[in-house]
PDB file of C-alpha atoms in Angstrom:
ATOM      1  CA  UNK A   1     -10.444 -36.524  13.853  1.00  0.00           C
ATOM      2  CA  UNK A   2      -8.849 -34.219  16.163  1.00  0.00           C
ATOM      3  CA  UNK A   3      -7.083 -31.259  14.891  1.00  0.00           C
ATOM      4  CA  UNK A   4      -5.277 -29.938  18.037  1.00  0.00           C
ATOM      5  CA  UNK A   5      -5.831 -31.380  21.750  1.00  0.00           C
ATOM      6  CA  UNK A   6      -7.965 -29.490  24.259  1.00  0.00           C
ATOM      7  CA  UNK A   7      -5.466 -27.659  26.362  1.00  0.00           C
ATOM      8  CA  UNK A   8      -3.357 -26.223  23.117  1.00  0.00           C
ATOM      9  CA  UNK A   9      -6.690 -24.920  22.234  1.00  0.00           C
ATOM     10  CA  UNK A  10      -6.512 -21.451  23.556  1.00  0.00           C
ATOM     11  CA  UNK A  11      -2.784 -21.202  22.713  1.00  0.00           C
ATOM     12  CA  UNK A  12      -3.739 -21.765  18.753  1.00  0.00           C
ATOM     13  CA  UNK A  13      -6.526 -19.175  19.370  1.00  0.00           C
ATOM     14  CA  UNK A  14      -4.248 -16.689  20.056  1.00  0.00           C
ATOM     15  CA  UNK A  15      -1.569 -17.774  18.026  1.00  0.00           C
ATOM     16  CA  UNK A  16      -3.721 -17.886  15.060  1.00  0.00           C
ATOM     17  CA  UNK A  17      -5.464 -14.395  15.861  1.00  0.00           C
ATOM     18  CA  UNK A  18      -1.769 -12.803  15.518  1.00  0.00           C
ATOM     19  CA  UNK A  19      -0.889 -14.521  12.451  1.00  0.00           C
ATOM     20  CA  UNK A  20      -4.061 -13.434  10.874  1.00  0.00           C
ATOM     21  CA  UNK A  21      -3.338 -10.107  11.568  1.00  0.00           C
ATOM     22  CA  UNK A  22       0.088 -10.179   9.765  1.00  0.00           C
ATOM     23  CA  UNK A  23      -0.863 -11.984   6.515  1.00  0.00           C
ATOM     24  CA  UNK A  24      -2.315 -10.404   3.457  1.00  0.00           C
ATOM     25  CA  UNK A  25      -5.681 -11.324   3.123  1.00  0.00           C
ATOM     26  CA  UNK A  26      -5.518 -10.407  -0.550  1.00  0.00           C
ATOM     27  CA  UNK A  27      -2.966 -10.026  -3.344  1.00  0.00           C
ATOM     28  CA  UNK A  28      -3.624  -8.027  -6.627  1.00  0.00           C
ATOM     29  CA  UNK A  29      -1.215  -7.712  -9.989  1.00  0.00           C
ATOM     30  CA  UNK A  30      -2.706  -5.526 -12.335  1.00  0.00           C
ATOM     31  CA  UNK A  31      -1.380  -4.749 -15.738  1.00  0.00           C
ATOM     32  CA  UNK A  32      -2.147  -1.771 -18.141  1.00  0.00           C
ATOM     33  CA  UNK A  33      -2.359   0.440 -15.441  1.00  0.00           C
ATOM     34  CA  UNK A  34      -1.563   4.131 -17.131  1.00  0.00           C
ATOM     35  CA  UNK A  35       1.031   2.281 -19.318  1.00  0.00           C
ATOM     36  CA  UNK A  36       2.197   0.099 -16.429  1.00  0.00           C
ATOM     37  CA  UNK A  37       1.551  -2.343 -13.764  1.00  0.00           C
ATOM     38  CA  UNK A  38       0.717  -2.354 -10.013  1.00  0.00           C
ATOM     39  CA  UNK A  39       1.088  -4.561  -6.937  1.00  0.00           C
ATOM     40  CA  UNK A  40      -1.321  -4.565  -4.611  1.00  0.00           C
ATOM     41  CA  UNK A  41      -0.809  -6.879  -1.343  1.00  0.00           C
ATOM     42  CA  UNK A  42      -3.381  -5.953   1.163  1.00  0.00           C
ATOM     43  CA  UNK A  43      -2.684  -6.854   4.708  1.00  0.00           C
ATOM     44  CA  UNK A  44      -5.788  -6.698   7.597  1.00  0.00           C
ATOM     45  CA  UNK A  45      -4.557  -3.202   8.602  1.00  0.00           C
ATOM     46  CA  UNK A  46      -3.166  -1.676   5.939  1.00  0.00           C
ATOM     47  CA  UNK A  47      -2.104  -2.216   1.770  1.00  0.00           C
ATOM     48  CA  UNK A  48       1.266  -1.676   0.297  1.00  0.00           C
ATOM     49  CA  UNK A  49       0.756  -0.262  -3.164  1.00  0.00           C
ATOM     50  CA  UNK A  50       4.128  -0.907  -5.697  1.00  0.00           C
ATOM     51  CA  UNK A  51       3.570   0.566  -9.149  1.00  0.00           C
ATOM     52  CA  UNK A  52       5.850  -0.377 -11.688  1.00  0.00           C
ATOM     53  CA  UNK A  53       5.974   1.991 -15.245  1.00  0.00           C
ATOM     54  CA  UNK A  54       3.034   3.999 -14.202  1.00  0.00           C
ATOM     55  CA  UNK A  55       4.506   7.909 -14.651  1.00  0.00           C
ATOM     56  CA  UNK A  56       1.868   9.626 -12.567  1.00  0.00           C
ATOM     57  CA  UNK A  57       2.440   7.102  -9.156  1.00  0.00           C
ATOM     58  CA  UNK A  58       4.782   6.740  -6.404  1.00  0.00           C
ATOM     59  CA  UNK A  59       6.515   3.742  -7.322  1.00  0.00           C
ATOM     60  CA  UNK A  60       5.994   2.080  -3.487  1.00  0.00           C
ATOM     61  CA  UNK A  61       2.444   3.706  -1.658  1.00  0.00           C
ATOM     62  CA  UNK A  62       1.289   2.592   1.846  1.00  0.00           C
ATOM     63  CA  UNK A  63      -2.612   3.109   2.845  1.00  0.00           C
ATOM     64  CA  UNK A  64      -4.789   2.154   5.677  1.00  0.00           C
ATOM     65  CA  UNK A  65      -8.413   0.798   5.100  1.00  0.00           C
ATOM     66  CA  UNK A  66      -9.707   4.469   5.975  1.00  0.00           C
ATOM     67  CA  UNK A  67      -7.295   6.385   4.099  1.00  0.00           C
ATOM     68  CA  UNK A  68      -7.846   3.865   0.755  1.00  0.00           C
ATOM     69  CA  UNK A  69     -11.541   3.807   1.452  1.00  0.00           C
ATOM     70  CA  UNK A  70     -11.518   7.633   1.017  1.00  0.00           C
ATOM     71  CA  UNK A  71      -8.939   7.865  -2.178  1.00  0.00           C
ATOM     72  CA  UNK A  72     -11.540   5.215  -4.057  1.00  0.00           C
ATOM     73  CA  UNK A  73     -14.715   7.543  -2.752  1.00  0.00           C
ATOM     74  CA  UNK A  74     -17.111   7.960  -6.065  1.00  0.00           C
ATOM     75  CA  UNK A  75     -15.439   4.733  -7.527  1.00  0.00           C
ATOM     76  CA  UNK A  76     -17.148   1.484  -8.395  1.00  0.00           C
ATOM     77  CA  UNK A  77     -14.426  -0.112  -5.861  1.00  0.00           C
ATOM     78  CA  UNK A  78     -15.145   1.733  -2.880  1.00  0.00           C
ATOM     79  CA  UNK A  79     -18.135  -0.638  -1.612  1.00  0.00           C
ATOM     80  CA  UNK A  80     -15.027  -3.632  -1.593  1.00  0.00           C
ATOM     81  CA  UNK A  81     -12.634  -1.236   0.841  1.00  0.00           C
ATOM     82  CA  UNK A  82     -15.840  -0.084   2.977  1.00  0.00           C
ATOM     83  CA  UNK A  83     -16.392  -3.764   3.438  1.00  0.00           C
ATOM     84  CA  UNK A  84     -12.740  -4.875   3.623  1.00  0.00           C
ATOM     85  CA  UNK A  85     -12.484  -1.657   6.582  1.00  0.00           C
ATOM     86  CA  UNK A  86     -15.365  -3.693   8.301  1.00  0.00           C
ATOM     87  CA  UNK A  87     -12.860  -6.845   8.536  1.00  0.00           C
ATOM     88  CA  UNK A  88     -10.336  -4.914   9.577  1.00  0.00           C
ATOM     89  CA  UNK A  89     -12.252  -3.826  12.595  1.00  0.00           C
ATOM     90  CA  UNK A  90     -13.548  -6.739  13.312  1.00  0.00           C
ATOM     91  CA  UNK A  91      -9.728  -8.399  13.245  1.00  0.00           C
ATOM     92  CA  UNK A  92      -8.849  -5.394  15.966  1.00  0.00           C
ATOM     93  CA  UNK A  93     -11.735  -6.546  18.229  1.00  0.00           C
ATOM     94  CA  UNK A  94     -10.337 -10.229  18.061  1.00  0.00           C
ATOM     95  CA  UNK A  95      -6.153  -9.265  18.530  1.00  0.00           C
ATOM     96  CA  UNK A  96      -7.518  -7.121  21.200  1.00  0.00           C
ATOM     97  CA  UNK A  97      -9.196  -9.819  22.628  1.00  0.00           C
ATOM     98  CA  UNK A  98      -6.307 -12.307  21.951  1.00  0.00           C
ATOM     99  CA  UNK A  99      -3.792  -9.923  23.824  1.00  0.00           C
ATOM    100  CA  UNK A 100      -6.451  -9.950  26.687  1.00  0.00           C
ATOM    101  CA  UNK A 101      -6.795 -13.734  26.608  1.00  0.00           C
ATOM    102  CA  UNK A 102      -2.849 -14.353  26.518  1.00  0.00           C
ATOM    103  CA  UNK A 103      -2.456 -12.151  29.533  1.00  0.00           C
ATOM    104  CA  UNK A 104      -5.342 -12.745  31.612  1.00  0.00           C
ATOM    105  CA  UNK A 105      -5.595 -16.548  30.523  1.00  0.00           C
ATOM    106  CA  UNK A 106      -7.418 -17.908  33.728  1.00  0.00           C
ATOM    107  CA  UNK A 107      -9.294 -14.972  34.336  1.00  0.00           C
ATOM    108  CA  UNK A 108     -10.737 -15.361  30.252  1.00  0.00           C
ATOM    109  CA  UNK A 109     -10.756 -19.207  30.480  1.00  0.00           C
ATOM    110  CA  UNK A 110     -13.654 -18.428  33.683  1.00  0.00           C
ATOM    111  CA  UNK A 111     -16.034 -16.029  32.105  1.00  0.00           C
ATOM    112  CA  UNK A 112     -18.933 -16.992  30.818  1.00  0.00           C
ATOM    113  CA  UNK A 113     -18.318 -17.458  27.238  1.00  0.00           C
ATOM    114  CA  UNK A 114     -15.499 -19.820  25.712  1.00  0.00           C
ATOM    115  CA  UNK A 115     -12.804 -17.791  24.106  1.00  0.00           C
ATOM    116  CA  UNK A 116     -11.456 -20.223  21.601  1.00  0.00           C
ATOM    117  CA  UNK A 117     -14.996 -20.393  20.268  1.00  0.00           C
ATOM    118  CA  UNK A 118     -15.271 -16.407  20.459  1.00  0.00           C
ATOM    119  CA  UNK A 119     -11.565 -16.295  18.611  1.00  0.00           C
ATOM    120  CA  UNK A 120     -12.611 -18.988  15.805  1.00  0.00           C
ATOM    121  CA  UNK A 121     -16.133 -17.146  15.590  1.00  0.00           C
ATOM    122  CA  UNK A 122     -14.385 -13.954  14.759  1.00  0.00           C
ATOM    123  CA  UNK A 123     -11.860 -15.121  12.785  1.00  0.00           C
ATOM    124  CA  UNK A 124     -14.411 -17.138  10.681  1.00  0.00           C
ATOM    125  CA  UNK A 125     -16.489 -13.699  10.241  1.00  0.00           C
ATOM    126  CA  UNK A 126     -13.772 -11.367   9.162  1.00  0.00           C
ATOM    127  CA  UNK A 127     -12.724 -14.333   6.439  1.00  0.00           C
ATOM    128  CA  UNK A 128     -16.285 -14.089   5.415  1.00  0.00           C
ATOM    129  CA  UNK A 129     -15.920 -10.459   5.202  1.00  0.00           C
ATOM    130  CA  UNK A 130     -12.725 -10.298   3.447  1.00  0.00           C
ATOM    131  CA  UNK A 131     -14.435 -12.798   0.414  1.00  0.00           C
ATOM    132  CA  UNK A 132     -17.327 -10.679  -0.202  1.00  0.00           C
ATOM    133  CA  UNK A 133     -14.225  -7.659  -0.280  1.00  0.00           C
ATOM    134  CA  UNK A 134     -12.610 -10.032  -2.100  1.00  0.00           C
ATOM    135  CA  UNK A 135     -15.544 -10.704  -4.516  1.00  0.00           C
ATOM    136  CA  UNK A 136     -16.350  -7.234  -5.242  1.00  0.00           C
ATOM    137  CA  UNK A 137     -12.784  -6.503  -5.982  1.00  0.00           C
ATOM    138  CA  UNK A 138     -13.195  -9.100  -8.501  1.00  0.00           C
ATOM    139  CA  UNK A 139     -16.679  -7.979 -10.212  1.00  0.00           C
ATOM    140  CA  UNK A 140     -16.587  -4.218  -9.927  1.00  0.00           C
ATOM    141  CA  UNK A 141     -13.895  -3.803 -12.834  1.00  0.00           C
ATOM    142  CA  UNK A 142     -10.943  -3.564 -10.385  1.00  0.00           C
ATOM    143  CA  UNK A 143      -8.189  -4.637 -13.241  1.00  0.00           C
ATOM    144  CA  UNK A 144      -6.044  -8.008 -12.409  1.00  0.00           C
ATOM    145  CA  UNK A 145      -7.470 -11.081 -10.383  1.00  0.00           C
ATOM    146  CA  UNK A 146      -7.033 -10.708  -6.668  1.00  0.00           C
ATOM    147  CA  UNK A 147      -5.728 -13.492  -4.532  1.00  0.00           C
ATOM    148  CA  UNK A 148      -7.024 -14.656  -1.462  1.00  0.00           C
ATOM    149  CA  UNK A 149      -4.805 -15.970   0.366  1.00  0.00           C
ATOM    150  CA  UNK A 150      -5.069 -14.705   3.963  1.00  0.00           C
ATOM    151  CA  UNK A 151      -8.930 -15.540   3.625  1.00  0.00           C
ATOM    152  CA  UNK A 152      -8.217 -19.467   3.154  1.00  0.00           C
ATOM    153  CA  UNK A 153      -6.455 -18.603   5.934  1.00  0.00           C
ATOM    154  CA  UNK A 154      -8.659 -16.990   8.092  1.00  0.00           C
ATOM    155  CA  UNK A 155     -11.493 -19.062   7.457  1.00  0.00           C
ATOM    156  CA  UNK A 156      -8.920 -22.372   7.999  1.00  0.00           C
ATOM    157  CA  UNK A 157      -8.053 -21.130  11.798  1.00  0.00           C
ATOM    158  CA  UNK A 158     -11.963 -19.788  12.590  1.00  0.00           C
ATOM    159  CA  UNK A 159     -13.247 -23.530  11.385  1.00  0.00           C
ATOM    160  CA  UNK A 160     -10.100 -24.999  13.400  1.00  0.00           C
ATOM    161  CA  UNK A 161     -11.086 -23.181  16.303  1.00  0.00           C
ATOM    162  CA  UNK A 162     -14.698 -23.292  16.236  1.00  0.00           C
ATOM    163  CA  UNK A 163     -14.469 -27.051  16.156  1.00  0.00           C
ATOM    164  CA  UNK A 164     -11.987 -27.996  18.528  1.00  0.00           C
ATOM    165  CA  UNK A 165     -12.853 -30.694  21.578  1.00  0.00           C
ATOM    166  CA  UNK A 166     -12.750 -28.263  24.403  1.00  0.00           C
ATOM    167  CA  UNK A 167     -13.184 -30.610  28.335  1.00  0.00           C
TER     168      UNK A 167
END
């Protein structure tokens, strides 16, 4: 079965590239935080902390990979946001690519390597990233059960891509 015809190929690769960039890749609730509870919804490029009841917190906290990397340093978490900063900088390789693709379209579509399969290749690694972030999230005491829902995602578009009947 075909999931999308030849020549919308590179059109989903880029599509889907952009999209993967904007959806969270993971979402965490955590309760008994200091006496309170905390949102966590971590996008590709950067996570929007809400705490809710916790005294010593801003109640709404925005981070980049780097910056949360750093204010877990010494924690049993920080191996999950080294390795979710490694997906994020693989993601900026592919949108930069995408934005490279979508502009220069024949120019791309004539090199020597086939950019849909690039696009669904990186896509497919950076979802395989984001799981193992996900997974240590989930077994190095981080409280609440994190959510993966941009990594369904990602790897959903990479194996879409990477499969697709190109002529």
């Amino acid at each position: 079965m075909v999931w999308v015809r030849a020549e919308y190929a590179g059109a989903l690769a880029v599509v889907s590239t952009w999209i993967a960039a904007l959806v969270p890749w993971n979402v965490t609730y955590s309760t008994g935080v200091s006496g309170g509870s905390v949102l966590f919804v971590r996008f590709p490029f950067f996570q929007v902390r809400y705490a809710f009841g916790v005294p010593a917190a801003r109640r709404v906290s925005l981070s980049d990979p780097l910056s949360a990397t750093a204010f877990q340093a010494g924690q049993t978490i920080q191996a999950a946001y080294q390795v979710w900063t490694v997906g994020a900088a693989v993601l900026a390789v592919a949108v930069v690519f995408a934005a490279v693709y979508y502009r220069y379209e024949d120019a791309v579509e004539a090199g020597p390597i086939d950019p849909v399969r690039l696009l669904g290749g990186l896509l497919t690694l950076v979802g395989v990233v984001l799981a193992a972030a996900t997974y240590l999230l989930l077994t190095r005491g981080f409280p609440g059960v994190p959510i993966p829902l941009g990594v369904v995602l990602l790897l959903v578009f990479g194996g879409v891509l990477l499969t697709v009947e190109r002529e």
